[in-house]
Short mmCIF file of C-alpha atoms and ligand atoms in Angstrom, two decimals:
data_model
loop_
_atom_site.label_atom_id
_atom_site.label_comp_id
_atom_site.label_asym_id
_atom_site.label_seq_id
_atom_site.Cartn_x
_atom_site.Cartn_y
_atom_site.Cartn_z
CA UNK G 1039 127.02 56.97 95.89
CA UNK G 1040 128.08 58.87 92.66
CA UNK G 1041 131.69 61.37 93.01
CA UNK G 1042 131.13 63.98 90.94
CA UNK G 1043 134.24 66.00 89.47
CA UNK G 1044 133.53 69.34 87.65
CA UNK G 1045 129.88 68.68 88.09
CA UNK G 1046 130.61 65.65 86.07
CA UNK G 1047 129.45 62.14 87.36
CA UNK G 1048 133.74 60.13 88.05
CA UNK G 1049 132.96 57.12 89.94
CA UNK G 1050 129.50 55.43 91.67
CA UNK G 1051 128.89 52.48 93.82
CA UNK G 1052 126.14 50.70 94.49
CA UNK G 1053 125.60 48.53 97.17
CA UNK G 1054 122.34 46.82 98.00
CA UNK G 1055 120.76 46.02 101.31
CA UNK G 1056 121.22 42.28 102.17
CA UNK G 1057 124.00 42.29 99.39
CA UNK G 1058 127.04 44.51 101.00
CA UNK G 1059 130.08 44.17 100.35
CA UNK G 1060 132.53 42.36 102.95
CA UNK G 1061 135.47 43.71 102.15
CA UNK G 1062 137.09 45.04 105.45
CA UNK G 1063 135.01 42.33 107.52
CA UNK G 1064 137.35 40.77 109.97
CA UNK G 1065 136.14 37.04 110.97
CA UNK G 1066 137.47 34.25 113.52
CA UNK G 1067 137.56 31.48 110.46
CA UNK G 1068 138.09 28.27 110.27
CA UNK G 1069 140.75 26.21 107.91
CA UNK G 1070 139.39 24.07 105.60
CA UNK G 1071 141.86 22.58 102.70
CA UNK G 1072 145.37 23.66 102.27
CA UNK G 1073 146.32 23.00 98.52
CA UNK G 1074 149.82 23.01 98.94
CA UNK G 1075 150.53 23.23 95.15
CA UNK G 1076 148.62 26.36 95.27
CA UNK G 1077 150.21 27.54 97.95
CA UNK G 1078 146.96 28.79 99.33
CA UNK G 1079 143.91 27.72 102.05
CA UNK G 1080 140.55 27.59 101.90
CA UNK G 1081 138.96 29.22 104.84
CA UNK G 1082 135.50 28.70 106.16
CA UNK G 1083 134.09 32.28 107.79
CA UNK G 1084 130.44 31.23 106.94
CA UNK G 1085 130.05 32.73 104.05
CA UNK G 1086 128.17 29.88 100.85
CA UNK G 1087 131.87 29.88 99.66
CA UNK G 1088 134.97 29.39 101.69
CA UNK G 1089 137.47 32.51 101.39
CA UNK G 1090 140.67 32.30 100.07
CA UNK G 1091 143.98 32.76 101.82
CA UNK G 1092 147.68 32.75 99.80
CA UNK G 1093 150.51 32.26 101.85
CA UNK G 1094 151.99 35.38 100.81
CA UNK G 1095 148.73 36.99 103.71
CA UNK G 1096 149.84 34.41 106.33
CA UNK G 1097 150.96 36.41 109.00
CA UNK G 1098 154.02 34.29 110.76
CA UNK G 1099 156.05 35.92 112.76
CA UNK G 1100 159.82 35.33 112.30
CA UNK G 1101 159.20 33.07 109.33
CA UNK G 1102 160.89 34.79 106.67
CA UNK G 1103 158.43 35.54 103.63
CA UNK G 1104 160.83 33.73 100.96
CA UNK G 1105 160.87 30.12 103.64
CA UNK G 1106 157.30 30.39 104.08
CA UNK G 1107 155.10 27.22 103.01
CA UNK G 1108 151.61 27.22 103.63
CA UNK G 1109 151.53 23.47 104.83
CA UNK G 1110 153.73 24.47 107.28
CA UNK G 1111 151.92 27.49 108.92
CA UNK G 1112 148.06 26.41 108.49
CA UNK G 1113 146.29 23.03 108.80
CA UNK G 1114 142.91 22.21 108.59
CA UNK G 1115 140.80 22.84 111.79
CA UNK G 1116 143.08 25.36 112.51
CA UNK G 1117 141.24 29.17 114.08
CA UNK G 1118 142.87 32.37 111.94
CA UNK G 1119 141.71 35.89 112.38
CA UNK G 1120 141.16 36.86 108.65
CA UNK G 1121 140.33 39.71 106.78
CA UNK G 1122 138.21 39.93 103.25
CA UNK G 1123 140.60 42.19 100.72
CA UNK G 1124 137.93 41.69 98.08
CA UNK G 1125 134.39 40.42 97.79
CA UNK G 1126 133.27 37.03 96.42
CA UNK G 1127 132.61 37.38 92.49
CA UNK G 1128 131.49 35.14 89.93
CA UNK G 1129 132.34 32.07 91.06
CA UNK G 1130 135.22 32.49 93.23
CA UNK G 1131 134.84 32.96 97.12
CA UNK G 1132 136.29 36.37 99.18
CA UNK G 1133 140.07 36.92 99.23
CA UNK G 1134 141.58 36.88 102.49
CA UNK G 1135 144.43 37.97 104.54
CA UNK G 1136 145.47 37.46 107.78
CA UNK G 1137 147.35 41.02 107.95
CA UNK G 1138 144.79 42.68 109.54
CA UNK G 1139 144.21 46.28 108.71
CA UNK G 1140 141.83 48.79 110.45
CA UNK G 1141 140.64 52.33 108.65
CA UNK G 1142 140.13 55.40 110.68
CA UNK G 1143 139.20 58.65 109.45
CA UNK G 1144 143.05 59.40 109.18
CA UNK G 1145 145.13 56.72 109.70
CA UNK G 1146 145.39 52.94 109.72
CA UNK G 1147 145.92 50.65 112.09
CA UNK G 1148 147.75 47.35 111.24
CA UNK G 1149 148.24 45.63 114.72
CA UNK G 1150 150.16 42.86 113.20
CA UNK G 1151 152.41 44.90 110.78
CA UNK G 1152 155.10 47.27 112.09
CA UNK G 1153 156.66 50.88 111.29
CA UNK G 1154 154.94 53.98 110.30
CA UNK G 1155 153.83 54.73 106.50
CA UNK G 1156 152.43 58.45 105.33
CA UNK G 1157 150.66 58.21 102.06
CA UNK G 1158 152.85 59.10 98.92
CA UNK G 1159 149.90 61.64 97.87
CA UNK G 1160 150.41 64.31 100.34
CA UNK G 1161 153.02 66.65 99.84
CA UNK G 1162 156.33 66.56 101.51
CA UNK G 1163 155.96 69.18 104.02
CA UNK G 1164 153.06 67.78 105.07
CA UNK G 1165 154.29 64.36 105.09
CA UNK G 1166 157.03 65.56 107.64
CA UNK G 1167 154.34 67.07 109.60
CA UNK G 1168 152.23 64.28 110.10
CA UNK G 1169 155.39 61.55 110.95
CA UNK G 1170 155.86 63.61 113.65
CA UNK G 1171 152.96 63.21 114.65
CA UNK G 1172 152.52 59.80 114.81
CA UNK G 1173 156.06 59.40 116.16
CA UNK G 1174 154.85 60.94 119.16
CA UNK G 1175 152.15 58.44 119.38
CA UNK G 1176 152.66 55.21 121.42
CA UNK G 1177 152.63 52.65 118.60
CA UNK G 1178 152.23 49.41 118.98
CA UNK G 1179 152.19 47.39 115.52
CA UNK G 1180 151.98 49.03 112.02
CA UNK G 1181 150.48 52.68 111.36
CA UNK G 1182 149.71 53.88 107.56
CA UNK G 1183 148.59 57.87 107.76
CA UNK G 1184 146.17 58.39 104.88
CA UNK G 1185 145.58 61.09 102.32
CA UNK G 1186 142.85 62.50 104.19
CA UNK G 1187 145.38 63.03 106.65
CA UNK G 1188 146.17 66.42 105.35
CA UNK G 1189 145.51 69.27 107.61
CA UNK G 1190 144.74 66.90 110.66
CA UNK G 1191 145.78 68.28 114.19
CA UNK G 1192 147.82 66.04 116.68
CA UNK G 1193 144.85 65.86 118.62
CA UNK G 1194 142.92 64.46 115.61
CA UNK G 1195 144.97 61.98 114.80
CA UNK G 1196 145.64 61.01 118.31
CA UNK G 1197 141.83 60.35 118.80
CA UNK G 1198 141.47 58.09 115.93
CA UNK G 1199 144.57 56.05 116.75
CA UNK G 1200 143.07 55.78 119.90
CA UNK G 1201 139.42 54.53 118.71
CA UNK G 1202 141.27 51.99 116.48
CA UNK G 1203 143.92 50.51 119.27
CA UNK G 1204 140.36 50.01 121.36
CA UNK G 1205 138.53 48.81 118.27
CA UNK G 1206 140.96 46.20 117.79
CA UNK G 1207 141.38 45.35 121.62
CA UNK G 1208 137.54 44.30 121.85
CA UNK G 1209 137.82 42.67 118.52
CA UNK G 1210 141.13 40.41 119.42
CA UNK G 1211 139.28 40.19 122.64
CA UNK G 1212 135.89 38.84 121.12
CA UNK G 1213 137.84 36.84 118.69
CA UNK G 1214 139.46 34.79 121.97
CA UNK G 1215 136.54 33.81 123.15
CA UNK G 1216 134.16 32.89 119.95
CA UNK G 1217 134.25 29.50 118.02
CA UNK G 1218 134.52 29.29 114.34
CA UNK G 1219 133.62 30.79 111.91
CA UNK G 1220 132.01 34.15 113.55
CA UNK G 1221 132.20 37.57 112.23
CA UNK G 1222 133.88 40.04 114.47
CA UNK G 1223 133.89 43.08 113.09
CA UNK G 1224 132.12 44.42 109.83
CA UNK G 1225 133.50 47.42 107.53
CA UNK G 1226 131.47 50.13 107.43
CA UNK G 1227 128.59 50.65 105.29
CA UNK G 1228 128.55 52.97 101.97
CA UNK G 1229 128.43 55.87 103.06
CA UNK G 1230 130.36 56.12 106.14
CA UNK G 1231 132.79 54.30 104.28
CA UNK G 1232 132.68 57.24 101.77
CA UNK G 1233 133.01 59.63 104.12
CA UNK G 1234 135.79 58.45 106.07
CA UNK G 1235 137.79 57.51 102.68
CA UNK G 1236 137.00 59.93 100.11
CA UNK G 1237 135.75 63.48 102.16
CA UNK G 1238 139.46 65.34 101.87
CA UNK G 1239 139.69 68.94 101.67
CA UNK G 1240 139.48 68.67 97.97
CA UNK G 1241 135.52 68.08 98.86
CA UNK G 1242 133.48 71.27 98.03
CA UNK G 1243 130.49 69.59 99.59
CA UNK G 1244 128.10 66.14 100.55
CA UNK G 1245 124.88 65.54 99.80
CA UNK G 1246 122.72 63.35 100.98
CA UNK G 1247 119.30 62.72 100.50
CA UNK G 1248 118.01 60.42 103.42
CA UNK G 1249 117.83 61.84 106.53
CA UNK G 1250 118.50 59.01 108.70
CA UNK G 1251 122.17 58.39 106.84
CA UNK G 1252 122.27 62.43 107.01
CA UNK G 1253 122.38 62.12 111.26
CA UNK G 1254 124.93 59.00 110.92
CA UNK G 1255 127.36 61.09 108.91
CA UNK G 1256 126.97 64.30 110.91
CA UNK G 1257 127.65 62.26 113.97
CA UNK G 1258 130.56 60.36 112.58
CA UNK G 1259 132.32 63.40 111.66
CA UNK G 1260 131.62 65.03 115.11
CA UNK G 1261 133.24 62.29 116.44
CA UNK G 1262 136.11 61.89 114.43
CA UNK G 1263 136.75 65.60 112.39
CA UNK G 1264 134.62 67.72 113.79
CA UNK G 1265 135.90 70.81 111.13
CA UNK G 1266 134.23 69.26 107.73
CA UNK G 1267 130.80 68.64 109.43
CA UNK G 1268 129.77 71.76 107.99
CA UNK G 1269 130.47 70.21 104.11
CA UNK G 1270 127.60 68.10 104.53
CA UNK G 1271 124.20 69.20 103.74
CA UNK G 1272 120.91 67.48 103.12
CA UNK G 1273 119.25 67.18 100.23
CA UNK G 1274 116.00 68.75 99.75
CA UNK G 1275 115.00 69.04 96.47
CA UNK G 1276 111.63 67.52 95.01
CA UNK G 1277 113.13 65.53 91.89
CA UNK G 1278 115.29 62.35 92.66
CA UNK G 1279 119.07 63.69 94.09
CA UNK G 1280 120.55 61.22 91.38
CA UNK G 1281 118.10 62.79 88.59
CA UNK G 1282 119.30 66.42 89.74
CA UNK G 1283 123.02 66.38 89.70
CA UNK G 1284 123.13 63.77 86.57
CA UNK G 1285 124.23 61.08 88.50
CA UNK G 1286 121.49 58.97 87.18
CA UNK G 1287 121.94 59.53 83.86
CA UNK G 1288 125.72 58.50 84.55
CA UNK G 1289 125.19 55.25 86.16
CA UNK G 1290 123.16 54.06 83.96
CA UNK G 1291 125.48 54.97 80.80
CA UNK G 1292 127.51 51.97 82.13
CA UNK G 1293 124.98 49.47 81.16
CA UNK G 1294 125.43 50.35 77.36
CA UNK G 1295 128.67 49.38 75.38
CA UNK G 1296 129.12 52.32 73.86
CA UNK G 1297 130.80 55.58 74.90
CA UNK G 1298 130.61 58.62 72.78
CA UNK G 1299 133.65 60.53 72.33
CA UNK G 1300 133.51 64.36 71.58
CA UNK G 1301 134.60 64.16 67.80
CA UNK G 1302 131.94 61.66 66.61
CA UNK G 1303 134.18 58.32 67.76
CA UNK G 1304 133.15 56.09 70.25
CA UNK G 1305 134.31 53.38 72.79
CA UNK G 1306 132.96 49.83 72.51
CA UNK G 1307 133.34 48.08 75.66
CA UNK G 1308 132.62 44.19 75.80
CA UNK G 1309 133.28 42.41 79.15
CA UNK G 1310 134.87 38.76 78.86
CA UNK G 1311 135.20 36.01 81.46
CA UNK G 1312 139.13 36.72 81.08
CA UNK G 1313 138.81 40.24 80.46
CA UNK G 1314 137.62 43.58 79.31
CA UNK G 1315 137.86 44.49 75.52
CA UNK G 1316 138.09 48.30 74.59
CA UNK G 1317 138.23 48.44 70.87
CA UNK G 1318 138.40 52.26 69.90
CA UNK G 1319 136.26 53.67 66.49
CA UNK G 1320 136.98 56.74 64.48
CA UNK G 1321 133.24 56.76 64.03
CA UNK G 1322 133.66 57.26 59.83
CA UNK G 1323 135.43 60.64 62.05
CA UNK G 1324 138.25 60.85 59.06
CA UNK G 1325 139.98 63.30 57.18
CA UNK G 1326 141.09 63.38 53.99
CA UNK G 1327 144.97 62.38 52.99
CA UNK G 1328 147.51 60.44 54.38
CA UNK G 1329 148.64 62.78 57.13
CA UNK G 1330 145.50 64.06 57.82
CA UNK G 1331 144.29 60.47 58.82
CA UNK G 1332 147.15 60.19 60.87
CA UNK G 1333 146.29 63.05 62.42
CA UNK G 1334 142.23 62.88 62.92
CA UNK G 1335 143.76 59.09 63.72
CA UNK G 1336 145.61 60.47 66.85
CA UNK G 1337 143.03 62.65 67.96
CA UNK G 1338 140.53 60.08 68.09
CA UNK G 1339 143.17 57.91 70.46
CA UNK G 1340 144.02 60.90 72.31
CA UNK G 1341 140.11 60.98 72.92
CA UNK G 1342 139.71 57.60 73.80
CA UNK G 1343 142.57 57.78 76.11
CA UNK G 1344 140.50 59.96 78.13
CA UNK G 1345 137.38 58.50 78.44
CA UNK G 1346 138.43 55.33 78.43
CA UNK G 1347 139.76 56.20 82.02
CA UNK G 1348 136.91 57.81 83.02
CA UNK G 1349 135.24 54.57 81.89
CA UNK G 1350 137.36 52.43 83.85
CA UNK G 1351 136.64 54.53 86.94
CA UNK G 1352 132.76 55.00 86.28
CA UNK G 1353 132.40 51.37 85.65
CA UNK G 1354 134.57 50.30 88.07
CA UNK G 1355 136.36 47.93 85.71
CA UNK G 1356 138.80 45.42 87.42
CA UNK G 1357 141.13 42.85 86.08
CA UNK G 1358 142.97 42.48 82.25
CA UNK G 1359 141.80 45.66 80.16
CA UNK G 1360 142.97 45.33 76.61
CA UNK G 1361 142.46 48.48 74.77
CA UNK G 1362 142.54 48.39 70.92
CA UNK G 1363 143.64 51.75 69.31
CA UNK G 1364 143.26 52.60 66.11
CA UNK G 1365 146.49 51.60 64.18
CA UNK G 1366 149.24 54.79 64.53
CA UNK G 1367 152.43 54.62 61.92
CA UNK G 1368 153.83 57.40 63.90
CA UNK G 1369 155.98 55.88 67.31
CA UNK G 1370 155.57 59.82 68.41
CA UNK G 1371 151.94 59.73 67.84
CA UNK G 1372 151.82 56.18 70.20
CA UNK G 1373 154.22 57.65 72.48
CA UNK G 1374 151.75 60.52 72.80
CA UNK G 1375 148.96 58.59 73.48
CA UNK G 1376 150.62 56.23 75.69
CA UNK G 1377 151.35 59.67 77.81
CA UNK G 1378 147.90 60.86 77.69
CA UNK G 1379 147.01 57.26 79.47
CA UNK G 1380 149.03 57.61 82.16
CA UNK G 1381 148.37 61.08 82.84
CA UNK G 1382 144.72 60.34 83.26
CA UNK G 1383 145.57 57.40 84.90
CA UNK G 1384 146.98 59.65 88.08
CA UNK G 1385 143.32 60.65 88.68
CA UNK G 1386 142.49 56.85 89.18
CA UNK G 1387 142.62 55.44 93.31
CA UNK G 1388 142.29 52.51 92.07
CA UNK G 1389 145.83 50.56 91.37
CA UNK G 1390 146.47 50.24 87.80
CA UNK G 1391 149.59 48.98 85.70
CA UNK G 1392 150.03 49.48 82.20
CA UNK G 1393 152.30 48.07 79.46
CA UNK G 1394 153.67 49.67 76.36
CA UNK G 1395 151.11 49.81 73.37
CA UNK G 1396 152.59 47.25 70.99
CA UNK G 1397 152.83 47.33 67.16
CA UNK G 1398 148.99 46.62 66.70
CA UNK G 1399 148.05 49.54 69.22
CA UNK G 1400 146.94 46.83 72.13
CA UNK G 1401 147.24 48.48 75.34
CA UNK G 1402 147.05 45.79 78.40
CA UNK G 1403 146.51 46.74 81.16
CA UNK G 1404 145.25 45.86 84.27
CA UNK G 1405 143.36 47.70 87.55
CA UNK G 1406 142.72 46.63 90.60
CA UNK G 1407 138.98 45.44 91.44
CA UNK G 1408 137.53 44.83 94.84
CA UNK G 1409 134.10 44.87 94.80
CA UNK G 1410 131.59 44.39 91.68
CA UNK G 1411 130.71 47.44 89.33
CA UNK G 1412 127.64 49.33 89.07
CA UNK G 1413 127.03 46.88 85.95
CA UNK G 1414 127.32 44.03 87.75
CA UNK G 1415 125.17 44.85 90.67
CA UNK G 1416 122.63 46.59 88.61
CA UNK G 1417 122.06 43.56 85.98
CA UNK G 1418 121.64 39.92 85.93
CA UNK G 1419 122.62 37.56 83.22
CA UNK G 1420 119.90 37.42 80.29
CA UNK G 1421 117.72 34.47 79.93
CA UNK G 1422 116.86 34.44 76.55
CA UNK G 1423 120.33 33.88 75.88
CA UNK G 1424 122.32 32.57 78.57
CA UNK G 1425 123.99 36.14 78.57
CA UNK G 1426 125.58 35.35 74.65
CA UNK G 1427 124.57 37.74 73.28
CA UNK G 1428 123.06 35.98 70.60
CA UNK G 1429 119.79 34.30 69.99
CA UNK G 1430 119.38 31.43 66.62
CA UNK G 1431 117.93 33.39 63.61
CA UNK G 1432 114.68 33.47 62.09
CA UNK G 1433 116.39 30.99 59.33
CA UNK G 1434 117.21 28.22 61.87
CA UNK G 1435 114.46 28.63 64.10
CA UNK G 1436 112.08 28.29 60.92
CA UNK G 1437 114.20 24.85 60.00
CA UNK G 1438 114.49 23.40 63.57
CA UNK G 1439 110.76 23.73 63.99
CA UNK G 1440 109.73 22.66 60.61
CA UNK G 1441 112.55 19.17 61.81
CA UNK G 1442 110.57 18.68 64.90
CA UNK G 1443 107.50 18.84 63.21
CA UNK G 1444 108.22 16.28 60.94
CA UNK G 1445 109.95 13.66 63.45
CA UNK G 1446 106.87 14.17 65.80
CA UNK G 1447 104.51 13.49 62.72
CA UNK G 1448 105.98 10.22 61.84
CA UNK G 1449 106.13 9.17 65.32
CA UNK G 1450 102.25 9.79 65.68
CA UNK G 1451 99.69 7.42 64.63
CA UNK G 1452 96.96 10.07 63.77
CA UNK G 1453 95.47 12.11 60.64
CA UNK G 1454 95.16 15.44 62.74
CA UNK G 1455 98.08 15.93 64.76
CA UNK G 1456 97.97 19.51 67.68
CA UNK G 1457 101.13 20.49 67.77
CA UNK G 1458 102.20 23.44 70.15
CA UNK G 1459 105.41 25.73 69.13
CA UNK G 1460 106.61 28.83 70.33
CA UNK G 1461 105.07 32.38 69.51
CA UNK G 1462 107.93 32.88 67.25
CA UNK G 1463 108.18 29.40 65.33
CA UNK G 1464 104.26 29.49 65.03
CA UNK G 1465 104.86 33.14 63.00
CA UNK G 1466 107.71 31.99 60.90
CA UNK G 1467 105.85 28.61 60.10
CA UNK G 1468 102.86 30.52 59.33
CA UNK G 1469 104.28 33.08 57.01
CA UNK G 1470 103.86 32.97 53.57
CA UNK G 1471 100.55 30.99 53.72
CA UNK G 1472 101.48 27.99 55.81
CA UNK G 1473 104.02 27.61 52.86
CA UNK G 1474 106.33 25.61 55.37
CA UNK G 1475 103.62 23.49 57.50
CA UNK G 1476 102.37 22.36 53.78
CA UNK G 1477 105.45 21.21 52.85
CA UNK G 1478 105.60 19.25 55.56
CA UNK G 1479 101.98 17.79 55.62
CA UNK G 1480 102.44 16.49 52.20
CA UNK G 1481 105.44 14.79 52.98
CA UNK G 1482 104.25 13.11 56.09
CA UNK G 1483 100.75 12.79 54.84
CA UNK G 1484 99.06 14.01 57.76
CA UNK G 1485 96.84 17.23 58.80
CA UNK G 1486 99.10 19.47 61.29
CA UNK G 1487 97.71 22.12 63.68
CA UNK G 1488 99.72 24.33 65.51
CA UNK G 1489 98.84 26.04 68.09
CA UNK G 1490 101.25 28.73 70.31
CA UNK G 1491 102.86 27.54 73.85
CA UNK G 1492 104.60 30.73 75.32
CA UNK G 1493 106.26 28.43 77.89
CA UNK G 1494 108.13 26.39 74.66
CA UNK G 1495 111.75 27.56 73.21
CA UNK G 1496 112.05 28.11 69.78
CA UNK G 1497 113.06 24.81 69.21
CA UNK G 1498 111.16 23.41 71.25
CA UNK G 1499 107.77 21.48 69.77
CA UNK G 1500 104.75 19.44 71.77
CA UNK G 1501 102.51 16.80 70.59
CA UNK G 1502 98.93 17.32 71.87
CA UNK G 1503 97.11 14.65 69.55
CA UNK G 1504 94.16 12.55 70.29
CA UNK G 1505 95.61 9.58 69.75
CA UNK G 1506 97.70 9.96 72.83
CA UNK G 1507 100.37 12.53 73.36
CA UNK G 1508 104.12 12.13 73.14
CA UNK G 1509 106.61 14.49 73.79
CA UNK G 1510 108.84 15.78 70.87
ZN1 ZN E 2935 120.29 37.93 75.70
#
């Protein structure tokens, strides 16, 4: 799914059969350890890893929050309705709460919460509007009226309240009468999920290029707003939909660590176990003088500022950002930047909090992140290097080799030893005429023949001699 903005490519997501996301999956799961310290329980709901469940998303009713201890409310065995808020990644199971929430088309249902919420993003007209609305409505629990809310008749809204009070009376229903741990209700995929969340009257138009996900839209929207059916079209172009709007081009861009920025700077954006590193480049982009390099300086943050949103939101980027701006001597010109962040930061769903840029123009920040990026679905980590990002050099590759060599040549009792190396230590043993394997014969006194083992590492060497073999 890519969201195009000004025919330009703002976020994607890409979710692979057999490998969806469970966010919004509601399970009947079962307690495993409660880590008291941690104020927090594991939860079994048959995923490989048990889910994790704070306190803080313990729903106990007239327990007030601050009094609430997790060894109190939850031991193990126990059954708890649960909820993922955020897919396993890395090495950490699902998050979980037990304050259910379930998304309509316009509004959602929270059968364990209470009171009425209207989202902040709709204006205030329209926010009166729609509490009246839902005032009217015979509410039981918590209701939160979303953004796509806007322009939604009584009737509308009544219709999905009404879908979600029986979606959540089978599901309680089910959940009664199932043992532990059993799925009960699953999110929607992709793209109904992207219709029902994103398609607002902001939405020119949808395209979609499969017909069978074409009928499950169209049918969705019958069903639930029968007035934007008529934005969605199929595709029917020859070239790949992704190739034709530049969506491809787009996703892919967030496999390199580079971003281009219009004045000849650049983005360099390295992800971390802890975090991800932004470090801003003028690109040799500099003018001449000391206020002109303030000024070309600025520009170049004002630039990055920009895309490095645009970044965040393409790529999806969760957790601690740090950006590094180039160094500012003017407070106005960091104020100015600082602005220019948060500005673009309005365009951004996703929750993000930022922090003043400090003297060495480091930004933290950090954003919200629910489900892996379009990097991290699209990749795996690299082999040759254990996903480093380095590999040993020609120099010490060369001098490894040439040490196995020797200590498997000593170790030998033969005059002709076979020795098998990697494709690469053969080549850098062999340059220069042998010059190395010489060395190394006259020293040991023996005849050494190499031959190439593509399933060796580079440091890696194997004794094949006829006087038995031994490993190296
Ligand atoms: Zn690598």
């Amino acid at each position: 799914m890519a969201l195009l903005e000004d025919g330009r490519t703002a976020e994607c997501y890409i979710e692979r059969r057999g490998q969806r996301s469970v966010v919004g999956h509601v399970w009947k799961g079962k307690v495993g350890n409660v880590l008291a310290g941690m104020e927090a329980a594991f939860i079994d709901v048959g995923l490989p890893k048990s889910g994790f469940l704070h306190v803080d998303e313990v729903v106990a009713m007239g327990v007030p929050k601050h009094k609430r201890q997790i060894a109190d409310l939850l031991k193990k065995g126990d059954e708890v309705l649960v909820q993922a808020t955020k897919d396993p990644m890395g090495t950490k199971g699902c998050r979980l709460t037990m304050q259910l929430s379930l998304a309509g088309r316009y509004v959602v249902y929270v059968p364990f919460g209470d009171g009425l919420g209207v989202s902040r993003k709709l204006l205030d007209d329209e926010r009166r509007r729609l509490r009246k609305i839902c005032n009217a409505l015979p509410l039981e629990g918590g209701l939160i009226v979303r953004t796509a809310a806007a322009g939604a008749s009584a009737d509308d809204i009544a219709r999905d309240y009404a879908a979600l009070r029986r979606l959540w009376s089978a599901l309680s229903q089910r959940g009664a009468a199932v043992k532990s741990p059993t799925l009960l209700y699953s999110e929607a995929d992709i793209s109904l999920k992207v219709i029902r969340d994103l398609l607002n009257g902001d939405v020119e138009e949808v395209v979609v290029d499969d017909p069978e996900q074409y009928e499950r839209i169209l049918n969705f929207l019958k069903r639930t707003s029968p007035g934007v059916a008529s934005k969605v079209r199929l595709y029917d172009g020859v070239r790949p939909m992704f190739e034709e709007y530049g969506a491809e081009k787009a996703v892919r861009s967030t496999l390199e660590r580079r971003a281009p920025l219009p004045s000849g700077g650049y983005l360099v954006i390295d992800d971390t176990e802890a975090m991800t590193v932004i470090d801003v480049n003028s690109g040799g982009n500099v003018g001449r003088g000391a206020t002109r390099l303030e000024d070309t300086i600025t520009k170049t943050n004002l630039e990055a500022a920009v895309e490095v949103v645009r970044q965040l939101r393409l790529r999806d980027i969760g957790g601690i950002v740090i950006i590094d701006f180039i160094d500012m001597s003017d407070a106005a010109n960091r104020r100015a930047v600082k602005a220019v962040l948060d500005v673009e930061l309005e365009k951004d769903r996703t929750r993000t909090s930022v922090a003043e840029i400090s003297s060495l123009g480091l930004v933290e920040m950090t954003r919200q992140n629910i489900s892996d990026g379009p990097r991290e679905v699209m990749t795996t980590q690299c082999d040759t290097c254990d996903a480093v990002g380095i590999v040993l050099s020609d120099d010490t590759v060369a001098i490894d080799a040439g040490r196995a060599l020797i200590r498997a040549a000593t170790t030998i009792d033969a005059d002709v030893i076979d020795v098998a190396v990697s494709a690469r230590a053969a080549d850098l043993l062999n340059d220069d005429g042998r010059a190395r394997v010489v060395e190394i014969e006259e020293m040991v006194g023996k005849r050494i023949q190499l031959e190439i083992d593509r399933s060796l590492g580079d440091s890696d060497v194997r004794v094949r001699s006829s006087a038995g073999s031994a490993g190296a």
